[in-house]
Amino acid sequence: MHVVVDGPTDGPLVVLGPSLGTDLGLWDPQAAALADEHRVLRFDLPGHGRSPVPRGPVTIASIAADVLAAVDELGVHRFSYAGVSIGGAIGLQLALDAPDRVDRLVVLASAARFPDPASWPLRAARVRSQGTEFLVDSRTGAWFTPEFAARHPGQAERLLAMLRATTPEGYAACAEAVGLHDVRDELPSITAASLVIAGGEDPVTPVPLVREIATGIDHARFEVVSGVSHLLNAELPEVVSGLLRKHLGP
């Protein structure tokens, strides 16, 4: 797993997990905002960015185990975590698998179970045969609002370039992991102080679906960021950075 670490070595560690089809650069604005007080670890999903192509099946649990191994290499036991979409699912898994290690949790635009699980292996098969280019047009509507694309065409294209650069096997393997993800019954077991954030215009993980996570976790706080789609931390970076700083603390 390819990781990048920023911030003071003695700062509290926060790990940032990306969305399917993106790389760790998705978190650039938040890494910059947090790295004054926090040690910030970002990672690339299997077969995304600079992480190697997976040689076998991938699960949310296997990615979570890789994250724990990366944290172990820093010599850190307890850390906080924030993740978007599949990155959020990884955070839920970490909080379940290593409750003594996850201090604060932020789940953005994610789900305890993603919609239409049967569609994910079909998408994976098509990506393996055709690559990721056919996904670009649909991601333009799902990842960010048309208004964002019109105002910030360079930033929108940078996000889509991440998708184009993702290896077919990396995307497909992670898509299959998304299809298998289901922690609905386990949410009450999560003890990490949790903040759950939805994008008000997100068609991928609509507000009611994201709210289910907050409802299932005891004392979780729920926020809706209006006027943004799935990659809300890219659309309104200052707002999301502010929410993270408030929840994560010094």
GROMACS .gro file of C-alpha atoms in nm:
model
  250
    1MET     CA    1   0.000   0.000   0.000
    2HIS     CA    2   0.137   0.339  -0.103
    3VAL     CA    3   0.110   0.601   0.169
    4VAL     CA    4   0.209   0.964   0.217
    5VAL     CA    5   0.261   1.109   0.564
    6ASP     CA    6   0.254   1.482   0.642
    7GLY     CA    7   0.262   1.692   0.955
    8PRO     CA    8   0.455   1.683   1.282
    9THR     CA    9   0.584   1.344   1.389
   10ASP     CA   10   0.460   1.405   1.744
   11GLY     CA   11   0.110   1.512   1.638
   12PRO     CA   12  -0.196   1.289   1.685
   13LEU     CA   13  -0.236   1.066   1.382
   14VAL     CA   14  -0.532   1.091   1.146
   15VAL     CA   15  -0.569   0.857   0.848
   16LEU     CA   16  -0.758   0.973   0.537
   17GLY     CA   17  -0.914   0.714   0.304
   18PRO     CA   18  -1.008   0.792  -0.060
   19SER     CA   19  -1.306   0.705  -0.276
   20LEU     CA   20  -1.321   0.432  -0.541
   21GLY     CA   21  -1.148   0.545  -0.860
   22THR     CA   22  -0.951   0.825  -0.693
   23ASP     CA   23  -0.611   0.846  -0.528
   24LEU     CA   24  -0.481   1.003  -0.210
   25GLY     CA   25  -0.471   1.342  -0.384
   26LEU     CA   26  -0.846   1.359  -0.323
   27TRP     CA   27  -0.758   1.464   0.031
   28ASP     CA   28  -0.503   1.735  -0.057
   29PRO     CA   29  -0.706   2.027   0.086
   30GLN     CA   30  -0.782   1.850   0.412
   31ALA     CA   31  -0.427   1.719   0.452
   32ALA     CA   32  -0.301   2.075   0.423
   33ALA     CA   33  -0.560   2.199   0.672
   34LEU     CA   34  -0.491   1.929   0.930
   35ALA     CA   35  -0.114   1.892   0.902
   36ASP     CA   36  -0.038   2.196   1.117
   37GLU     CA   37  -0.143   2.004   1.429
   38HIS     CA   38  -0.190   1.644   1.313
   39ARG     CA   39   0.025   1.378   1.161
   40VAL     CA   40  -0.171   1.290   0.847
   41LEU     CA   41  -0.145   0.954   0.669
   42ARG     CA   42  -0.311   0.918   0.329
   43PHE     CA   43  -0.317   0.598   0.127
   44ASP     CA   44  -0.398   0.470  -0.220
   45LEU     CA   45  -0.644   0.184  -0.258
   46PRO     CA   46  -0.519  -0.140  -0.419
   47GLY     CA   47  -0.441  -0.078  -0.786
   48HIS     CA   48  -0.510   0.294  -0.747
   49GLY     CA   49  -0.255   0.574  -0.758
   50ARG     CA   50   0.082   0.425  -0.670
   51SER     CA   51  -0.042   0.118  -0.483
   52PRO     CA   52   0.032  -0.214  -0.655
   53VAL     CA   53  -0.231  -0.404  -0.847
   54PRO     CA   54  -0.388  -0.668  -0.619
   55ARG     CA   55  -0.292  -1.028  -0.692
   56GLY     CA   56  -0.609  -1.179  -0.549
   57PRO     CA   57  -0.950  -1.092  -0.410
   58VAL     CA   58  -0.988  -0.769  -0.214
   59THR     CA   59  -1.228  -0.709   0.073
   60ILE     CA   60  -1.299  -0.406   0.286
   61ALA     CA   61  -1.148  -0.601   0.575
   62SER     CA   62  -0.827  -0.674   0.383
   63ILE     CA   63  -0.782  -0.306   0.299
   64ALA     CA   64  -0.848  -0.217   0.663
   65ALA     CA   65  -0.577  -0.464   0.764
   66ASP     CA   66  -0.335  -0.295   0.523
   67VAL     CA   67  -0.418   0.041   0.683
   68LEU     CA   68  -0.344  -0.099   1.028
   69ALA     CA   69  -0.011  -0.232   0.901
   70ALA     CA   70   0.075   0.115   0.765
   71VAL     CA   71  -0.010   0.271   1.100
   72ASP     CA   72   0.198   0.007   1.278
   73GLU     CA   73   0.498   0.107   1.066
   74LEU     CA   74   0.472   0.455   1.216
   75GLY     CA   75   0.484   0.305   1.565
   76VAL     CA   76   0.140   0.445   1.648
   77HIS     CA   77  -0.128   0.254   1.838
   78ARG     CA   78  -0.428   0.487   1.860
   79PHE     CA   79  -0.538   0.707   1.569
   80SER     CA   80  -0.837   0.880   1.413
   81TYR     CA   81  -0.977   0.810   1.069
   82ALA     CA   82  -1.181   0.985   0.799
   83GLY     CA   83  -1.289   0.830   0.469
   84VAL     CA   84  -1.507   0.900   0.167
   85SER     CA   85  -1.732   0.632   0.013
   86ILE     CA   86  -1.529   0.307   0.012
   87GLY     CA   87  -1.288   0.499   0.233
   88GLY     CA   88  -1.572   0.546   0.480
   89ALA     CA   89  -1.655   0.176   0.464
   90ILE     CA   90  -1.293   0.101   0.550
   91GLY     CA   91  -1.329   0.332   0.849
   92LEU     CA   92  -1.635   0.145   0.972
   93GLN     CA   93  -1.444  -0.183   0.936
   94LEU     CA   94  -1.146  -0.045   1.126
   95ALA     CA   95  -1.371   0.071   1.409
   96LEU     CA   96  -1.519  -0.279   1.428
   97ASP     CA   97  -1.196  -0.476   1.389
   98ALA     CA   98  -0.973  -0.257   1.607
   99PRO     CA   99  -1.198  -0.070   1.852
  100ASP     CA  100  -0.910  -0.009   2.091
  101ARG     CA  101  -0.716   0.171   1.819
  102VAL     CA  102  -0.968   0.399   1.647
  103ASP     CA  103  -1.023   0.711   1.856
  104ARG     CA  104  -1.240   0.936   1.637
  105LEU     CA  105  -1.415   0.836   1.316
  106VAL     CA  106  -1.549   1.047   1.029
  107VAL     CA  107  -1.753   0.873   0.759
  108LEU     CA  108  -1.836   1.078   0.449
  109ALA     CA  109  -2.075   0.985   0.165
  110SER     CA  110  -2.068   0.617   0.253
  111ALA     CA  111  -2.298   0.335   0.355
  112ALA     CA  112  -2.324   0.039   0.588
  113ARG     CA  113  -2.436  -0.143   0.273
  114PHE     CA  114  -2.407   0.018  -0.068
  115PRO     CA  115  -2.707   0.023  -0.304
  116ASP     CA  116  -2.768  -0.258  -0.552
  117PRO     CA  117  -2.496  -0.502  -0.438
  118ALA     CA  118  -2.549  -0.727  -0.742
  119SER     CA  119  -2.445  -0.447  -0.978
  120TRP     CA  120  -2.090  -0.422  -0.846
  121PRO     CA  121  -1.954  -0.752  -0.984
  122LEU     CA  122  -2.114  -0.663  -1.318
  123ARG     CA  123  -1.937  -0.328  -1.319
  124ALA     CA  124  -1.614  -0.502  -1.219
  125ALA     CA  125  -1.641  -0.743  -1.511
  126ARG     CA  126  -1.697  -0.459  -1.757
  127VAL     CA  127  -1.400  -0.262  -1.620
  128ARG     CA  128  -1.178  -0.567  -1.654
  129SER     CA  129  -1.273  -0.596  -2.022
  130GLN     CA  130  -1.301  -0.228  -2.118
  131GLY     CA  131  -1.102  -0.027  -1.865
  132THR     CA  132  -1.236   0.271  -1.669
  133GLU     CA  133  -1.295   0.520  -1.951
  134PHE     CA  134  -1.663   0.428  -1.994
  135LEU     CA  135  -1.722   0.534  -1.632
  136VAL     CA  136  -1.604   0.890  -1.686
  137ASP     CA  137  -1.931   1.041  -1.810
  138SER     CA  138  -2.137   0.886  -1.531
  139ARG     CA  139  -1.886   0.994  -1.267
  140THR     CA  140  -1.913   1.351  -1.392
  141GLY     CA  141  -2.270   1.358  -1.263
  142ALA     CA  142  -2.221   1.138  -0.960
  143TRP     CA  143  -1.895   1.265  -0.815
  144PHE     CA  144  -1.961   1.637  -0.829
  145THR     CA  145  -2.240   1.874  -0.927
  146PRO     CA  146  -2.256   2.036  -1.274
  147GLU     CA  147  -2.210   2.371  -1.101
  148PHE     CA  148  -1.875   2.260  -0.958
  149ALA     CA  149  -1.760   2.135  -1.298
  150ALA     CA  150  -1.856   2.470  -1.455
  151ARG     CA  151  -1.685   2.679  -1.187
  152HIS     CA  152  -1.375   2.461  -1.147
  153PRO     CA  153  -1.317   2.268  -1.472
  154GLY     CA  154  -0.952   2.207  -1.392
  155GLN     CA  155  -1.031   2.051  -1.056
  156ALA     CA  156  -1.308   1.840  -1.206
  157GLU     CA  157  -1.075   1.711  -1.475
  158ARG     CA  158  -0.809   1.632  -1.215
  159LEU     CA  159  -1.056   1.407  -1.034
  160LEU     CA  160  -1.156   1.233  -1.357
  161ALA     CA  161  -0.787   1.188  -1.444
  162MET     CA  162  -0.752   0.986  -1.124
  163LEU     CA  163  -1.023   0.752  -1.251
  164ARG     CA  164  -0.857   0.718  -1.592
  165ALA     CA  165  -0.526   0.636  -1.422
  166THR     CA  166  -0.674   0.364  -1.201
  167THR     CA  167  -0.579   0.015  -1.314
  168PRO     CA  168  -0.872  -0.195  -1.436
  169GLU     CA  169  -0.794  -0.475  -1.190
  170GLY     CA  170  -0.757  -0.232  -0.901
  171TYR     CA  171  -1.092  -0.070  -0.971
  172ALA     CA  172  -1.264  -0.403  -1.035
  173ALA     CA  173  -1.129  -0.570  -0.721
  174CYS     CA  174  -1.231  -0.277  -0.504
  175ALA     CA  175  -1.573  -0.260  -0.671
  176GLU     CA  176  -1.629  -0.624  -0.581
  177ALA     CA  177  -1.531  -0.541  -0.223
  178VAL     CA  178  -1.792  -0.264  -0.220
  179GLY     CA  179  -2.057  -0.509  -0.336
  180LEU     CA  180  -1.979  -0.745  -0.047
  181HIS     CA  181  -1.971  -0.476   0.220
  182ASP     CA  182  -2.250  -0.506   0.477
  183VAL     CA  183  -2.201  -0.398   0.838
  184ARG     CA  184  -2.558  -0.285   0.910
  185ASP     CA  185  -2.605  -0.523   1.201
  186GLU     CA  186  -2.264  -0.439   1.348
  187LEU     CA  187  -2.299  -0.061   1.369
  188PRO     CA  188  -2.415  -0.063   1.734
  189SER     CA  189  -2.080  -0.222   1.827
  190ILE     CA  190  -1.882   0.083   1.712
  191THR     CA  191  -1.749   0.279   2.010
  192ALA     CA  192  -1.536   0.542   1.835
  193ALA     CA  193  -1.664   0.899   1.861
  194SER     CA  194  -1.827   0.925   1.519
  195LEU     CA  195  -1.922   1.203   1.278
  196VAL     CA  196  -2.119   1.104   0.968
  197ILE     CA  197  -2.144   1.350   0.677
  198ALA     CA  198  -2.365   1.337   0.367
  199GLY     CA  199  -2.365   1.548   0.052
  200GLY     CA  200  -2.705   1.706  -0.001
  201GLU     CA  201  -2.706   1.637  -0.377
  202ASP     CA  202  -2.531   1.299  -0.371
  203PRO     CA  203  -2.702   1.040  -0.596
  204VAL     CA  204  -2.452   0.764  -0.511
  205THR     CA  205  -2.508   0.758  -0.134
  206PRO     CA  206  -2.819   0.971  -0.079
  207VAL     CA  207  -2.878   1.147   0.251
  208PRO     CA  208  -3.119   0.884   0.395
  209LEU     CA  209  -2.868   0.605   0.324
  210VAL     CA  210  -2.582   0.791   0.492
  211ARG     CA  211  -2.807   0.883   0.784
  212GLU     CA  212  -2.855   0.511   0.853
  213ILE     CA  213  -2.491   0.494   0.963
  214ALA     CA  214  -2.538   0.773   1.216
  215THR     CA  215  -2.861   0.616   1.340
  216GLY     CA  216  -2.687   0.283   1.393
  217ILE     CA  217  -2.385   0.416   1.586
  218ASP     CA  218  -2.454   0.522   1.943
  219HIS     CA  219  -2.413   0.899   1.993
  220ALA     CA  220  -2.294   0.958   1.635
  221ARG     CA  221  -2.332   1.312   1.502
  222PHE     CA  222  -2.485   1.363   1.156
  223GLU     CA  223  -2.424   1.654   0.919
  224VAL     CA  224  -2.551   1.731   0.569
  225VAL     CA  225  -2.342   1.958   0.347
  226SER     CA  226  -2.586   2.127   0.112
  227GLY     CA  227  -2.532   2.172  -0.261
  228VAL     CA  228  -2.261   1.909  -0.308
  229SER     CA  229  -2.247   1.559  -0.453
  230HIS     CA  230  -2.045   1.248  -0.366
  231LEU     CA  231  -1.690   1.387  -0.343
  232LEU     CA  232  -1.798   1.658  -0.104
  233ASN     CA  233  -1.450   1.712   0.038
  234ALA     CA  234  -1.338   1.818  -0.312
  235GLU     CA  235  -1.643   2.035  -0.386
  236LEU     CA  236  -1.643   2.232  -0.060
  237PRO     CA  237  -1.300   2.166   0.092
  238GLU     CA  238  -1.313   2.449   0.345
  239VAL     CA  239  -1.646   2.333   0.488
  240VAL     CA  240  -1.536   1.971   0.517
  241SER     CA  241  -1.198   2.070   0.662
  242GLY     CA  242  -1.379   2.275   0.926
  243LEU     CA  243  -1.603   1.984   1.021
  244LEU     CA  244  -1.302   1.754   1.046
  245ARG     CA  245  -1.099   1.994   1.258
  246LYS     CA  246  -1.391   2.043   1.497
  247HIS     CA  247  -1.449   1.669   1.538
  248LEU     CA  248  -1.087   1.556   1.549
  249GLY     CA  249  -0.974   1.827   1.788
  250PRO     CA  250  -0.611   1.919   1.852
   0.00000   0.00000   0.00000
